XYZ file of C-alpha atoms in Angstrom:
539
model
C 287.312 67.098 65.445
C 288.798 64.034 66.560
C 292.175 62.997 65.497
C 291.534 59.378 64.004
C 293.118 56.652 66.002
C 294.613 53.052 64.553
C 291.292 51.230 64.139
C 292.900 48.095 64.454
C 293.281 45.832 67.310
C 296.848 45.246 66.443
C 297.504 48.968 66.147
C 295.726 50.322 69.497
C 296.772 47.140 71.281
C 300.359 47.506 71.916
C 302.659 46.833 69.380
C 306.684 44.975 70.459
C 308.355 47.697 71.607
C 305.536 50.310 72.226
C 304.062 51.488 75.491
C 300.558 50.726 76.287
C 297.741 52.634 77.936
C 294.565 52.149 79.136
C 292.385 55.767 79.399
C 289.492 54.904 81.883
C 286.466 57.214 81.872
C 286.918 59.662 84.244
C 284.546 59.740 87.194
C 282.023 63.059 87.741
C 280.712 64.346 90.229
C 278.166 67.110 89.555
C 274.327 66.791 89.652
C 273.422 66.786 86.171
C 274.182 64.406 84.010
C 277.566 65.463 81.998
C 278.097 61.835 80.093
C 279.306 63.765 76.849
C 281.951 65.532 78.390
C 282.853 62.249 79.855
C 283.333 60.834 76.779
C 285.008 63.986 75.403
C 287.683 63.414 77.869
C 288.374 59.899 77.083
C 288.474 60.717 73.954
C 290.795 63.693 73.977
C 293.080 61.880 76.501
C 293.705 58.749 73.789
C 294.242 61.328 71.209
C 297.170 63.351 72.829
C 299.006 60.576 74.469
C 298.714 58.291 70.729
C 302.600 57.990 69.507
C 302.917 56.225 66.539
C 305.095 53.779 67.103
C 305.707 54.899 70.517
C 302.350 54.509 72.246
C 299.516 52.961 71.790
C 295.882 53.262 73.671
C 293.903 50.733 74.838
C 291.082 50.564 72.550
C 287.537 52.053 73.996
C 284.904 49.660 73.703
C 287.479 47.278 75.615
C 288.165 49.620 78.454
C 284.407 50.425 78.322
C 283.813 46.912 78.831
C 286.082 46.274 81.414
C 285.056 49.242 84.309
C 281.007 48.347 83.373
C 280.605 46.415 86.163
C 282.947 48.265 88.492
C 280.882 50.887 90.762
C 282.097 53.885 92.210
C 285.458 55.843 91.783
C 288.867 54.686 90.915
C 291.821 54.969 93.030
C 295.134 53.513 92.395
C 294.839 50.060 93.400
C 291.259 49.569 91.553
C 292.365 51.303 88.419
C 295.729 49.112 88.384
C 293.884 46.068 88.473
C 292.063 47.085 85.313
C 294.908 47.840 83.572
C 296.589 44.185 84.393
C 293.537 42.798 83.194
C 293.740 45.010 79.865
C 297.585 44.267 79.132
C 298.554 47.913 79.825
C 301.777 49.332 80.575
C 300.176 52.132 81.948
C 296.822 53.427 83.209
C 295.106 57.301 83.290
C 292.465 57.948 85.873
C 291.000 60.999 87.019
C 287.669 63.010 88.277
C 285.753 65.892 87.788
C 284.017 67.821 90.565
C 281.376 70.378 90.255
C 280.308 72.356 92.868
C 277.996 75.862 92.071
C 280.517 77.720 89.596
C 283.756 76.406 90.677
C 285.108 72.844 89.594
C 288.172 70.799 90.094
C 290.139 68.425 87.901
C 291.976 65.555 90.088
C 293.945 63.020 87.408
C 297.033 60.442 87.486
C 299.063 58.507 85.193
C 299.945 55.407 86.689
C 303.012 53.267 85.607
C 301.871 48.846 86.102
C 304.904 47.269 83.989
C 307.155 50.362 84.256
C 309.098 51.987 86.934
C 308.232 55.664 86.557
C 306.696 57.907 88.845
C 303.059 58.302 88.563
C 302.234 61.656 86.897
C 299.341 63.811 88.638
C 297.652 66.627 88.159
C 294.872 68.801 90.769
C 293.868 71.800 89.520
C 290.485 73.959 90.660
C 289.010 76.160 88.859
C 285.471 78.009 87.144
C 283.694 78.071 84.305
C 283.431 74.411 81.687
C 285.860 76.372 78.787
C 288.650 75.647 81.615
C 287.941 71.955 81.382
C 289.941 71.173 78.362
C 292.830 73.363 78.748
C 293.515 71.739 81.584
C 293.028 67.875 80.634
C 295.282 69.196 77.659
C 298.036 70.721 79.892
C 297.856 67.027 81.845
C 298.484 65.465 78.698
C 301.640 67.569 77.824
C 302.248 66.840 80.982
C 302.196 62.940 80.437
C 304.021 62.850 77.586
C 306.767 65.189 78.326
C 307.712 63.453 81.938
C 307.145 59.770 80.759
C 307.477 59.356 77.222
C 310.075 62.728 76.824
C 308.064 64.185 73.872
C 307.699 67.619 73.198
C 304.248 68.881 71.552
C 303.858 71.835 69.794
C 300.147 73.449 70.177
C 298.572 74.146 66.847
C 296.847 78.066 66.193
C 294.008 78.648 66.527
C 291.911 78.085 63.190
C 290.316 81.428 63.283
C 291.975 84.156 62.460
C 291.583 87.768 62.663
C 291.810 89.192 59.202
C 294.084 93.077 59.294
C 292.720 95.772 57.360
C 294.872 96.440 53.919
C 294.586 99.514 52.177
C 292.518 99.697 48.615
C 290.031 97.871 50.097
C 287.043 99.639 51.020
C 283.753 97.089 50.128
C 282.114 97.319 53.419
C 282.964 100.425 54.083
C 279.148 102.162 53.829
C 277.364 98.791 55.452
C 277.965 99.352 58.948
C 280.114 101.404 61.301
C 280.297 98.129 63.618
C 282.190 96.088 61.200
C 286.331 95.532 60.860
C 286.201 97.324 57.287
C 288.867 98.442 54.568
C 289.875 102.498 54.716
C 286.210 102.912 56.840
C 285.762 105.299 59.973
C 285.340 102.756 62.614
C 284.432 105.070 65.957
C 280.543 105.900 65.368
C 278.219 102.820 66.541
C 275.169 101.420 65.452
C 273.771 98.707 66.707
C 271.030 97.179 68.774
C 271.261 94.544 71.504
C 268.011 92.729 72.890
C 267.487 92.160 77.016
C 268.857 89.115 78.394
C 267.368 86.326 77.656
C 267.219 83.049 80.012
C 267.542 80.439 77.094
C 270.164 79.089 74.759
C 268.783 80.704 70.986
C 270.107 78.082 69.052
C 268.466 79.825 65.696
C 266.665 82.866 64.515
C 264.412 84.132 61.625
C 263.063 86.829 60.479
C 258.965 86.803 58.941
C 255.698 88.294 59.315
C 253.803 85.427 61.257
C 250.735 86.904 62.236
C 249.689 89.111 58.447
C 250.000 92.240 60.265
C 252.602 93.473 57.183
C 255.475 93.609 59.664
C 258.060 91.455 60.248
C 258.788 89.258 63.589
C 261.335 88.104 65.292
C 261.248 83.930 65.938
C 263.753 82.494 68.098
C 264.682 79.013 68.536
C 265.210 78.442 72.387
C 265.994 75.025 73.243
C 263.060 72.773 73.304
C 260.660 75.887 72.455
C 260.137 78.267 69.734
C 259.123 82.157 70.435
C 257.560 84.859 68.735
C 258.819 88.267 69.406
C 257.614 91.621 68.131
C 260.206 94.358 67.874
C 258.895 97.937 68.838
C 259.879 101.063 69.729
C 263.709 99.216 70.422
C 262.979 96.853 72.279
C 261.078 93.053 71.894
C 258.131 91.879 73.162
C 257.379 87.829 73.045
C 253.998 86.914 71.391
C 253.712 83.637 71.778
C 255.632 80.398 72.402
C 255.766 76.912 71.218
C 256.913 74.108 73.427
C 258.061 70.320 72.449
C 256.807 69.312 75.566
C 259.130 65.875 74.900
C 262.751 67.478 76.195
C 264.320 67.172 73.178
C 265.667 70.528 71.483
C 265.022 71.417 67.919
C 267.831 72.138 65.839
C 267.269 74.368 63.037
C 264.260 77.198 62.450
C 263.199 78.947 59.514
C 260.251 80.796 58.755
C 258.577 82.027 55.331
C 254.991 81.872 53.816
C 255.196 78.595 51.502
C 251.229 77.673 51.933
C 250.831 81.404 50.166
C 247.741 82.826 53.079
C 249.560 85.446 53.808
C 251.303 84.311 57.754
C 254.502 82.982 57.536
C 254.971 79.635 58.805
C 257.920 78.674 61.318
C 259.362 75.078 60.378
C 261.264 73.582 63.292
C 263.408 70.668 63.097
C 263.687 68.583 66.070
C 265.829 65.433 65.804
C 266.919 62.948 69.276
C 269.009 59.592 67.993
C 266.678 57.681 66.077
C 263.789 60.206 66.274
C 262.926 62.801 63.768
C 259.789 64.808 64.926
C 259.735 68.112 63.214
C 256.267 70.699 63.251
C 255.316 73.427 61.151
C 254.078 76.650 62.959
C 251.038 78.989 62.402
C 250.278 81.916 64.196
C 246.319 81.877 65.053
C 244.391 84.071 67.030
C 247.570 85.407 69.034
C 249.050 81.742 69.490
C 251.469 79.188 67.591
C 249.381 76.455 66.317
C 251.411 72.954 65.210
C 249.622 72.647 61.112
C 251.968 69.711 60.650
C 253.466 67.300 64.079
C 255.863 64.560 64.380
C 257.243 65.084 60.491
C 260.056 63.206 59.706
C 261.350 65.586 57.478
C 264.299 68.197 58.506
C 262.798 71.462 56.840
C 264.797 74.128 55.560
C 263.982 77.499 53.373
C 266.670 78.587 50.722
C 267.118 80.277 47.886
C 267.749 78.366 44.977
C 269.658 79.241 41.362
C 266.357 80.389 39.441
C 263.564 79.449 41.895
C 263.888 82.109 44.405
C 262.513 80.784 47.779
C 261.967 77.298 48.403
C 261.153 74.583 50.727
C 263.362 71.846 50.527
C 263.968 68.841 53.359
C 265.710 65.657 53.712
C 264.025 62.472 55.423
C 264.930 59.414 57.114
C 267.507 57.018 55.512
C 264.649 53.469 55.734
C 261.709 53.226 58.266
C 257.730 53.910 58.626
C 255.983 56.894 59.463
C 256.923 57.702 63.375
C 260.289 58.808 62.097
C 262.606 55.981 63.196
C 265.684 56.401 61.320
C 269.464 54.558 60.301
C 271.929 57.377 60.082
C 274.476 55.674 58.782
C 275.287 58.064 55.778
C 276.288 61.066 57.409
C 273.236 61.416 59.424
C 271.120 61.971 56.601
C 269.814 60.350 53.541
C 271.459 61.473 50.340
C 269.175 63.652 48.517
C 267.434 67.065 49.124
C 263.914 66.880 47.921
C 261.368 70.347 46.627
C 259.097 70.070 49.391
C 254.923 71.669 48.644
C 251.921 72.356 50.096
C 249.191 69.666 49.725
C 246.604 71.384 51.822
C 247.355 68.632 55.049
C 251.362 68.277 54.538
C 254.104 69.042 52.944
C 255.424 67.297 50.871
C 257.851 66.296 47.801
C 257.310 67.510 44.705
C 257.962 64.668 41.889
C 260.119 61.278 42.580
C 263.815 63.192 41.908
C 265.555 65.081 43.900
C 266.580 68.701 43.956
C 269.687 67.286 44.196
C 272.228 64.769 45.205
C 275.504 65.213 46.786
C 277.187 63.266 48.822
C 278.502 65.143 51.973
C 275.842 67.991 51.134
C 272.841 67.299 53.432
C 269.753 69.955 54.491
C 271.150 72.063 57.007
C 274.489 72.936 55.613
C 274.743 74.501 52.407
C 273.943 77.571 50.308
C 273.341 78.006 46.452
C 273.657 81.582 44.563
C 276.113 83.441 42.010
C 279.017 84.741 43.810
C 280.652 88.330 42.797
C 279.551 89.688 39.441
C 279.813 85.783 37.952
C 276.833 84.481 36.888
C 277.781 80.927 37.151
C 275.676 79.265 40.460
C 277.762 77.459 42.958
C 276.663 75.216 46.299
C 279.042 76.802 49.366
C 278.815 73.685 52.309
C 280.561 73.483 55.270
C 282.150 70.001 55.962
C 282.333 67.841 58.805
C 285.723 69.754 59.747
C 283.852 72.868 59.274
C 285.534 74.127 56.232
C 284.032 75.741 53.162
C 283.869 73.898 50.539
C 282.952 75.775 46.584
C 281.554 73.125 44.644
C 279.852 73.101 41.086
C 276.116 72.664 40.697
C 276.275 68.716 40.174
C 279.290 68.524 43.087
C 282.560 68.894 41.103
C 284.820 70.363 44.515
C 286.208 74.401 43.163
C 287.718 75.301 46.273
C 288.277 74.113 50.087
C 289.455 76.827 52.819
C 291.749 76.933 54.958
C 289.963 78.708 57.915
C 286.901 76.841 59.701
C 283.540 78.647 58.999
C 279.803 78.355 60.462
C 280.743 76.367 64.249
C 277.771 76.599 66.585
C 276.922 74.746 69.867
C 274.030 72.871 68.145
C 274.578 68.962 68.756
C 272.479 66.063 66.732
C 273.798 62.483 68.590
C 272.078 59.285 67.406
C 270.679 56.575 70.182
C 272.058 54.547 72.186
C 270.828 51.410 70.167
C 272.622 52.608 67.084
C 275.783 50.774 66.966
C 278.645 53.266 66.667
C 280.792 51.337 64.185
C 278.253 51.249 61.451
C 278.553 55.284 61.311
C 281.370 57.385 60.854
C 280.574 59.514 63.628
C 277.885 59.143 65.837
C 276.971 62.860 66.648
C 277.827 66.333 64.845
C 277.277 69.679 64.825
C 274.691 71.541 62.566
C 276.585 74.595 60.954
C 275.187 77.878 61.037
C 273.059 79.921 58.496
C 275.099 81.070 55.535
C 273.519 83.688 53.324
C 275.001 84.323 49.459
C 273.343 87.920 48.997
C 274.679 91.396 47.658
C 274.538 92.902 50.794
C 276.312 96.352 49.829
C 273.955 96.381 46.983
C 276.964 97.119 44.526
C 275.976 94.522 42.232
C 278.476 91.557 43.478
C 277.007 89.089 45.932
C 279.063 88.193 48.926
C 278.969 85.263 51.410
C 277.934 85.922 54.533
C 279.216 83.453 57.358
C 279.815 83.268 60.887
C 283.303 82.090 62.342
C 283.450 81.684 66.425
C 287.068 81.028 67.736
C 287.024 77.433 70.137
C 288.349 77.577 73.313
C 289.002 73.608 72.830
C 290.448 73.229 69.874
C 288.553 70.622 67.943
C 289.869 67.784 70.490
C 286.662 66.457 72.453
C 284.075 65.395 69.511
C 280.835 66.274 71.914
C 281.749 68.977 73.546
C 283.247 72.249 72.462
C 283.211 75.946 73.483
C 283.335 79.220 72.590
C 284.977 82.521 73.784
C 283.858 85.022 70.799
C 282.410 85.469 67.422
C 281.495 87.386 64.491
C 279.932 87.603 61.108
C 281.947 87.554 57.807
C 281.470 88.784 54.361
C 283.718 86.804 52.135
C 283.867 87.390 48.042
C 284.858 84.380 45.590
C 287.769 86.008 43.356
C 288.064 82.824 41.180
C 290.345 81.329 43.407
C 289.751 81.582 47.029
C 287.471 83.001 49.194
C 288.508 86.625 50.655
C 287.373 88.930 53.216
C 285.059 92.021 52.732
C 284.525 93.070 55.905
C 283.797 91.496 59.480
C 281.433 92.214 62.206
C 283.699 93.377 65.750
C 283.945 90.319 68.000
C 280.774 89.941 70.379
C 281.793 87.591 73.493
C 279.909 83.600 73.359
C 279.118 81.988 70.808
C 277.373 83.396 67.629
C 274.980 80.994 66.516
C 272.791 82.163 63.807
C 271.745 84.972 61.447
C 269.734 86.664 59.417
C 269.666 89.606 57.114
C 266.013 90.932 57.017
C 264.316 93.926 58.429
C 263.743 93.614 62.114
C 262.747 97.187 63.004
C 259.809 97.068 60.058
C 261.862 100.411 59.015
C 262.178 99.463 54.991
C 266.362 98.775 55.261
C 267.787 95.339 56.165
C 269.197 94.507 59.287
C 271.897 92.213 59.690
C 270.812 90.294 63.012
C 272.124 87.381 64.874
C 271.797 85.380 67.709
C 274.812 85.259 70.259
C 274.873 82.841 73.680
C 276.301 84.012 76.552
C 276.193 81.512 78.867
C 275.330 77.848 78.261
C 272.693 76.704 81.047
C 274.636 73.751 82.559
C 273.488 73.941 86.004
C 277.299 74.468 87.579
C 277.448 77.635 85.560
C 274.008 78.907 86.469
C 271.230 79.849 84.216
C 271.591 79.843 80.430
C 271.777 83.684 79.227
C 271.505 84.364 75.464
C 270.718 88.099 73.167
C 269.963 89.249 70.310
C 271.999 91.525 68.238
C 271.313 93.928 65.301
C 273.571 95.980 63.038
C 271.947 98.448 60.486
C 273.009 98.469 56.925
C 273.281 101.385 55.470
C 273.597 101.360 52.078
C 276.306 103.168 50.057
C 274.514 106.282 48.682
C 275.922 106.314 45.000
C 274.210 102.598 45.003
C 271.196 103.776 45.929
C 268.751 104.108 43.453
């Protein structure tokens, strides 16, 4: 995430004896519109080259305001005159070209008030995970030749846990998986064709009443129906919007009890929440519920089994208009029930009510042998958090957990500094389940290493991923065993039986490519490892 800067205008404004600079929004040239990483830049750019009480940035809004009316690129003299105008010692300009696969980074630090040498940096390359390395290496650059400061890069967050002997839970599950004392050189697993979408999500239900299971994909603004046979899948049917906006979470299980599974998809763009409900009928995906304001989700819950639960709008009518000033969401995660039209809550109280808990990024269960239920929730800095049934924090890790590509921003008409973010990302699927079926439950998370290192707030990527089994020893969280590293970004999963063979599969969804149009078409699959039970636990 974003390094906070000084909110104050006395703080980011230049300060007696600090230097000063103004970070104008770099210019792009590429025929899609790439505003976020824009704004990723800026915002990376301010955070690096903050010194406290060394340097100080220009604050946004008033560089924002000052280039509005300015068309076309900067060069030296235009971006100078801005910087007079804004009191700066100093001003950073720059572009970004895109051309097919290949794109080109062209920036300079400008001295106004000082007598340094302007800094610059050009730099071509491919591929969008390049971006940031290099706007960070022009950073380092800044600040080592002009303000003599050395930076030390942190580690990555994710790291790559070494097998210790003793340990062998996880050992029987699956000969893909980094395990304890396991045999590691047989294979089993399954990997679907190519397929041209980003799968943002994934379930696992019998949609159509035929007693075996489907596979439903969330891809982008649509959501598919595939059957698996004979190894490979076939798609049934698909849903689409039809508005451009993508949904951003999918689950699918039988709640109105006639035997089809239904498939709710949230869908939220800035102030709009428009979420459906999904029935398969007479070989197609029929919307049962349209334009709900509620963000669905299916759990399982401490003593209820399988639920639907969802979250609504913070104040507003019907058509979903919402104020997401509390996190996004409004506090409160409400039973939800079929009333033969809707779905909706079931009595005036809550489920529950945690603050910094919200629909799409928890789990409930008993972890290990202990009986006592606990909420696991990811935080805004992607950490897992242990917390009691009525909140009471147990345990926060140290490693990052459950990152995905899956961005909620709010509208343009939302002003910013009533929230304390104005976009996030929605975590990934965590399961609490005994997988191993030794009698303990485990946690089962995904963890992708970032190629960007948390700096840019709307953008981020990926280079790999994998599933982890973590157990809850009374004090931290440990590992079990881990999936081997697949290559893009894992960004859901599921534990169900795809192949309709009676043993669970532990599935996920993995993106390849993203489908910005300077790195071609979006390519996605979907992977499956078999479990295989230990055989002494096998009764």
């Amino acid at each position: 995430m974003i390094t906070a800067l000084p909110g104050s205008r006395a703080a980011a404004e230049g300060e007696k004896g600090k230097s000063l600079i103004a970070v104008l929004p770099f210019s792009i040239n590429a025929d899609k519109d790439l505003g976020f990483l824009r704004e990723g830049i800026m915002d990376m750019l301010m955070t690096r080259l903050y010194w406290k009480d060394r340097v100080s940035v220009v604050e946004k809004q008033r560089v924002k305001d000052a280039v509005k009316d300015i068309s076309g690129p900067f060069d030296l003299a235009k971006a100078g005159d801005i910087g007079r105008r804004l009191g700066a010692d100093y001003v950073l300009f720059g572009s970004l070209t895109i051309f097919g696969e290949s794109l080109s980074v062209d920036a300079t630090m400008a001295p106004i008030t000082k007598s340094d040498e302007p800094v610059t940096v050009f730099v071509q390359t491919k591929g969008m995970e390049s971006v940031i390395p290099e706007i960070n290496t022009f950073a380092q650059k800044v600040n080592s030749t002009i303000f003599g400061r050395s930076v030390v890069e942190p580690e990555p967050s994710g790291r790559v846990v070494q097998a210790r002997s003793g340990q062998d839970r996880g050992g029987g599950i699956n000969p893909n998986f980094t395990v304890y004392d396991s045999d590691p050189e047989r294979t089993s697993f399954w990997k679907s064709r190519a397929i041209n979408k980003e799968v943002m999500g994934i379930d696992i239900a019998d949609v159509n009443g035929d007693k075996l299971n489907e596979l439903i994909l969330l891809e982008e603004t649509s959501v598919s129906v595939y059957a698996f046979r004979e190894g490979t899948i076939a798609r049934l049917a698909t849903y689409d919007a039809g508005d451009g906006n993508r949904f951003v979470w999918l689950d699918a299980y039988d709640i109105n009890g006639n035997g089809r599974a239904e498939i709710f998809a949230s869908k939220a763009s800035g102030s709009d929440i428009s979420s459906v409900v999904l029935e398969m009928e007479g070989g197609k995906l029929k919307a049962i519920v349209k334009d709900s304001s509620w963000f669905y989700r299916v759990i399982n819950w401490p003593g209820q089994g399988r639920i639907l639960v969802g979250q609504q709008r913070m104040v507003g009518n019907h058509t979903g208009e919402v104020n997401l000033a509390d996190n996004f969401f409004v506090r409160g995660v409400f039973r939800l029930a079929w009333n033969g039209k809707d779905y909706r809550e079931q009595g005036q109280a809550p489920l529950f009510d945690i603050k910094g808990v919200y629909v799409f990024n928890f789990v409930a269960g008993t972890l290990g042998k202990d009986l006592t239920p606990y909420i696991v929730t990811v935080d805004w800095y992607e950490k897992l958090k242990l917390l009691t049934m009525d909140g009471q924090q147990v345990h926060r890790s140290s490693d990052v957990y459950g990152g995905t590509l899956n961005l909620i921003k709010t509208a343009e008409n939302i002003k910013t500094e009533t929230l304390r973010r104005d976009s996030f990302f929605v975590p990934s699927r965590m399961l609490i389940m005994d997988v191993d079926k030794d009698g303990s439950n485990e946690l089962i998370v995904n963890q992708n290493r970032s190629t960007t290192l948390g700096i840019a707030e709307r953008f981020r990527a990926f280079s790999d991923g994998k599933v982890a089994a973590l157990s809850w020893d009374g004090i931290s969280f440990n590992p079990i065993w881990e999936s081997r590293k697949l290559q893009g970004c894992l960004s859901s999963l599921q534990v169900m039986d795809l192949d309709n063979d009676g043993n669970d599969d532990l599935v996920v969804s993995l993106i390849q490519e993203r489908g910005a149009s300077f790195m071609g078409k979006a390519r996605s699959a979907v992977v499956s490892y078999k479990l295989e039970q230990k055989k002494e636990n096998v009764k």
